[in-house]
Amino acid sequence: QVQLVESGGGLVQPGGSLRLSCAASGRTFSRYAMGWFRQAPGKEREFVAAIDWTGGSTSYADSVKGRFTASRDNAKNIVYLQMNSLKPEDTAVYYCARGSYGSISSDYNAWGQGTQVTVSS
């Protein structure tokens, strides 16, 4: 059974950057697309980004397009989310997930525990 562990969250000022990492256990990492979702207090979980199994295709929510970049290293079983030009509205718990290349939660069948990102001055 796959385990996904996110890291890299923290407190950052508006306009700053963070890079989230998601390390996956198991030998099937490279067969799956990976997604990033986030959930802010009092809000539903929302799609942020997805990357296909090769890393050659990515998709993003309109709210993060041009600021966030998903990438992966299949040799290390790690997927990344580079977040630039962060805004207070990016504050949320960020989750990585494994599944098919989609933008809804049901496209994914394994989830990490989440990492908190707080954007505040």
PDB file of C-alpha atoms in Angstrom:
ATOM      1  CA  GLN A   1       0.000   0.000   0.000  1.00  0.00           C
ATOM      2  CA  VAL A   2       1.412   3.357  -1.015  1.00  0.00           C
ATOM      3  CA  GLN A   3       2.250   6.002   1.547  1.00  0.00           C
ATOM      4  CA  LEU A   4       2.486   9.655   0.595  1.00  0.00           C
ATOM      5  CA  VAL A   5       4.279  12.126   2.851  1.00  0.00           C
ATOM      6  CA  GLU A   6       4.198  15.853   2.155  1.00  0.00           C
ATOM      7  CA  SER A   7       6.771  18.323   3.429  1.00  0.00           C
ATOM      8  CA  GLY A   8       7.922  21.868   2.817  1.00  0.00           C
ATOM      9  CA  GLY A   9       4.993  23.822   4.165  1.00  0.00           C
ATOM     10  CA  GLY A  10       5.367  26.771   6.481  1.00  0.00           C
ATOM     11  CA  LEU A  11       4.802  30.467   6.997  1.00  0.00           C
ATOM     12  CA  VAL A  12       5.754  32.810   4.166  1.00  0.00           C
ATOM     13  CA  GLN A  13       5.130  36.466   3.411  1.00  0.00           C
ATOM     14  CA  PRO A  14       2.951  37.516   0.483  1.00  0.00           C
ATOM     15  CA  GLY A  15       4.990  37.433  -2.700  1.00  0.00           C
ATOM     16  CA  GLY A  16       7.255  34.739  -1.344  1.00  0.00           C
ATOM     17  CA  SER A  17       7.899  31.194  -2.499  1.00  0.00           C
ATOM     18  CA  LEU A  18       7.742  27.683  -1.136  1.00  0.00           C
ATOM     19  CA  ARG A  19       8.432  24.287  -2.610  1.00  0.00           C
ATOM     20  CA  LEU A  20       6.336  21.390  -1.410  1.00  0.00           C
ATOM     21  CA  SER A  21       7.542  17.825  -1.744  1.00  0.00           C
ATOM     22  CA  CYS A  22       5.588  14.601  -1.665  1.00  0.00           C
ATOM     23  CA  ALA A  23       7.552  11.403  -1.163  1.00  0.00           C
ATOM     24  CA  ALA A  24       5.894   8.138  -2.142  1.00  0.00           C
ATOM     25  CA  SER A  25       6.672   4.641  -0.983  1.00  0.00           C
ATOM     26  CA  GLY A  26       6.466   1.615  -3.236  1.00  0.00           C
ATOM     27  CA  ARG A  27       7.680   0.661  -6.675  1.00  0.00           C
ATOM     28  CA  THR A  28       4.678   1.788  -8.721  1.00  0.00           C
ATOM     29  CA  PHE A  29       5.081   5.542  -8.328  1.00  0.00           C
ATOM     30  CA  SER A  30       6.040   6.125 -11.944  1.00  0.00           C
ATOM     31  CA  ARG A  31       2.880   4.398 -13.228  1.00  0.00           C
ATOM     32  CA  TYR A  32       0.535   6.993 -11.791  1.00  0.00           C
ATOM     33  CA  ALA A  33      -0.366  10.604 -12.233  1.00  0.00           C
ATOM     34  CA  MET A  34      -0.063  12.755  -9.147  1.00  0.00           C
ATOM     35  CA  GLY A  35      -2.230  15.597  -8.010  1.00  0.00           C
ATOM     36  CA  TRP A  36      -2.064  18.470  -5.555  1.00  0.00           C
ATOM     37  CA  PHE A  37      -5.150  19.697  -3.732  1.00  0.00           C
ATOM     38  CA  ARG A  38      -5.663  22.185  -0.937  1.00  0.00           C
ATOM     39  CA  GLN A  39      -8.231  22.889   1.718  1.00  0.00           C
ATOM     40  CA  ALA A  40      -8.630  26.196   3.497  1.00  0.00           C
ATOM     41  CA  PRO A  41     -10.506  26.498   6.807  1.00  0.00           C
ATOM     42  CA  GLY A  42     -14.233  26.358   6.253  1.00  0.00           C
ATOM     43  CA  LYS A  43     -13.866  25.529   2.575  1.00  0.00           C
ATOM     44  CA  GLU A  44     -14.035  22.393   0.504  1.00  0.00           C
ATOM     45  CA  ARG A  45     -10.915  20.728  -0.796  1.00  0.00           C
ATOM     46  CA  GLU A  46     -10.002  22.096  -4.206  1.00  0.00           C
ATOM     47  CA  PHE A  47      -7.807  21.035  -7.078  1.00  0.00           C
ATOM     48  CA  VAL A  48      -4.479  22.818  -7.457  1.00  0.00           C
ATOM     49  CA  ALA A  49      -2.371  20.905  -9.990  1.00  0.00           C
ATOM     50  CA  ALA A  50      -1.851  17.548 -11.648  1.00  0.00           C
ATOM     51  CA  ILE A  51       1.084  15.944 -13.396  1.00  0.00           C
ATOM     52  CA  ASP A  52       0.954  12.843 -15.555  1.00  0.00           C
ATOM     53  CA  TRP A  53       3.106   9.774 -14.982  1.00  0.00           C
ATOM     54  CA  THR A  54       5.832  10.944 -17.348  1.00  0.00           C
ATOM     55  CA  GLY A  55       5.961  14.477 -16.022  1.00  0.00           C
ATOM     56  CA  GLY A  56       5.388  15.723 -19.545  1.00  0.00           C
ATOM     57  CA  SER A  57       1.859  16.989 -19.000  1.00  0.00           C
ATOM     58  CA  THR A  58       0.603  19.255 -16.255  1.00  0.00           C
ATOM     59  CA  SER A  59      -2.630  21.042 -15.515  1.00  0.00           C
ATOM     60  CA  TYR A  60      -3.444  23.795 -13.051  1.00  0.00           C
ATOM     61  CA  ALA A  61      -6.353  25.518 -11.426  1.00  0.00           C
ATOM     62  CA  ASP A  62      -6.914  28.977 -12.883  1.00  0.00           C
ATOM     63  CA  SER A  63      -6.171  30.509  -9.487  1.00  0.00           C
ATOM     64  CA  VAL A  64      -2.577  29.236  -9.490  1.00  0.00           C
ATOM     65  CA  LYS A  65      -1.765  29.135 -13.200  1.00  0.00           C
ATOM     66  CA  GLY A  66       1.468  30.976 -13.918  1.00  0.00           C
ATOM     67  CA  ARG A  67       2.509  30.941 -10.264  1.00  0.00           C
ATOM     68  CA  PHE A  68       2.687  27.246  -9.361  1.00  0.00           C
ATOM     69  CA  THR A  69       4.634  24.514 -11.112  1.00  0.00           C
ATOM     70  CA  ALA A  70       4.303  20.771 -10.579  1.00  0.00           C
ATOM     71  CA  SER A  71       7.202  18.448 -11.358  1.00  0.00           C
ATOM     72  CA  ARG A  72       8.301  14.943 -10.465  1.00  0.00           C
ATOM     73  CA  ASP A  73      11.399  12.821 -10.129  1.00  0.00           C
ATOM     74  CA  ASN A  74      10.422   9.216 -10.792  1.00  0.00           C
ATOM     75  CA  ALA A  75      13.872   7.958  -9.842  1.00  0.00           C
ATOM     76  CA  LYS A  76      13.357   9.374  -6.339  1.00  0.00           C
ATOM     77  CA  ASN A  77       9.606   8.759  -6.060  1.00  0.00           C
ATOM     78  CA  ILE A  78       9.015  12.449  -5.339  1.00  0.00           C
ATOM     79  CA  VAL A  79       6.598  14.986  -6.745  1.00  0.00           C
ATOM     80  CA  TYR A  80       7.063  18.709  -6.187  1.00  0.00           C
ATOM     81  CA  LEU A  81       4.912  21.803  -6.182  1.00  0.00           C
ATOM     82  CA  GLN A  82       6.874  25.021  -6.643  1.00  0.00           C
ATOM     83  CA  MET A  83       4.766  27.933  -5.449  1.00  0.00           C
ATOM     84  CA  ASN A  84       5.792  31.466  -6.352  1.00  0.00           C
ATOM     85  CA  SER A  85       4.173  34.862  -5.851  1.00  0.00           C
ATOM     86  CA  LEU A  86       2.178  33.483  -2.963  1.00  0.00           C
ATOM     87  CA  LYS A  87      -0.957  35.273  -1.850  1.00  0.00           C
ATOM     88  CA  PRO A  88      -2.862  35.180   1.445  1.00  0.00           C
ATOM     89  CA  GLU A  89      -5.638  33.290  -0.338  1.00  0.00           C
ATOM     90  CA  ASP A  90      -3.180  30.448  -0.983  1.00  0.00           C
ATOM     91  CA  THR A  91      -3.251  29.689   2.748  1.00  0.00           C
ATOM     92  CA  ALA A  92      -4.462  26.114   3.174  1.00  0.00           C
ATOM     93  CA  VAL A  93      -3.459  22.577   3.977  1.00  0.00           C
ATOM     94  CA  TYR A  94      -1.929  21.117   0.830  1.00  0.00           C
ATOM     95  CA  TYR A  95      -2.328  17.445  -0.029  1.00  0.00           C
ATOM     96  CA  CYS A  96      -0.695  15.282  -2.626  1.00  0.00           C
ATOM     97  CA  ALA A  97      -2.563  12.370  -4.123  1.00  0.00           C
ATOM     98  CA  ARG A  98      -1.939   9.457  -6.459  1.00  0.00           C
ATOM     99  CA  GLY A  99      -4.285   8.401  -9.185  1.00  0.00           C
ATOM    100  CA  SER A 100      -5.310   9.294 -12.709  1.00  0.00           C
ATOM    101  CA  TYR A 101      -4.684  12.598 -14.432  1.00  0.00           C
ATOM    102  CA  GLY A 102      -7.711  14.543 -13.311  1.00  0.00           C
ATOM    103  CA  SER A 103      -8.936  17.520 -11.361  1.00  0.00           C
ATOM    104  CA  ILE A 104     -11.469  15.992  -9.006  1.00  0.00           C
ATOM    105  CA  SER A 105     -10.860  14.143  -5.763  1.00  0.00           C
ATOM    106  CA  SER A 106     -12.376  10.892  -7.005  1.00  0.00           C
ATOM    107  CA  ASP A 107      -9.666  10.678  -9.681  1.00  0.00           C
ATOM    108  CA  TYR A 108      -7.234   9.836  -6.870  1.00  0.00           C
ATOM    109  CA  ASN A 109      -7.129   6.828  -4.556  1.00  0.00           C
ATOM    110  CA  ALA A 110      -4.271   7.557  -2.182  1.00  0.00           C
ATOM    111  CA  TRP A 111      -3.675  10.722  -0.187  1.00  0.00           C
ATOM    112  CA  GLY A 112      -1.002  12.189   2.012  1.00  0.00           C
ATOM    113  CA  GLN A 113      -1.608  13.687   5.428  1.00  0.00           C
ATOM    114  CA  GLY A 114      -1.178  17.259   4.252  1.00  0.00           C
ATOM    115  CA  THR A 115       1.188  20.124   4.979  1.00  0.00           C
ATOM    116  CA  GLN A 116       0.159  23.573   6.160  1.00  0.00           C
ATOM    117  CA  VAL A 117       0.974  26.615   4.053  1.00  0.00           C
ATOM    118  CA  THR A 118       0.310  30.012   5.596  1.00  0.00           C
ATOM    119  CA  VAL A 119       0.815  33.208   3.635  1.00  0.00           C
ATOM    120  CA  SER A 120       0.781  36.211   5.918  1.00  0.00           C
ATOM    121  CA  SER A 121       2.750  39.324   6.730  1.00  0.00           C
TER     122      SER A 121
END
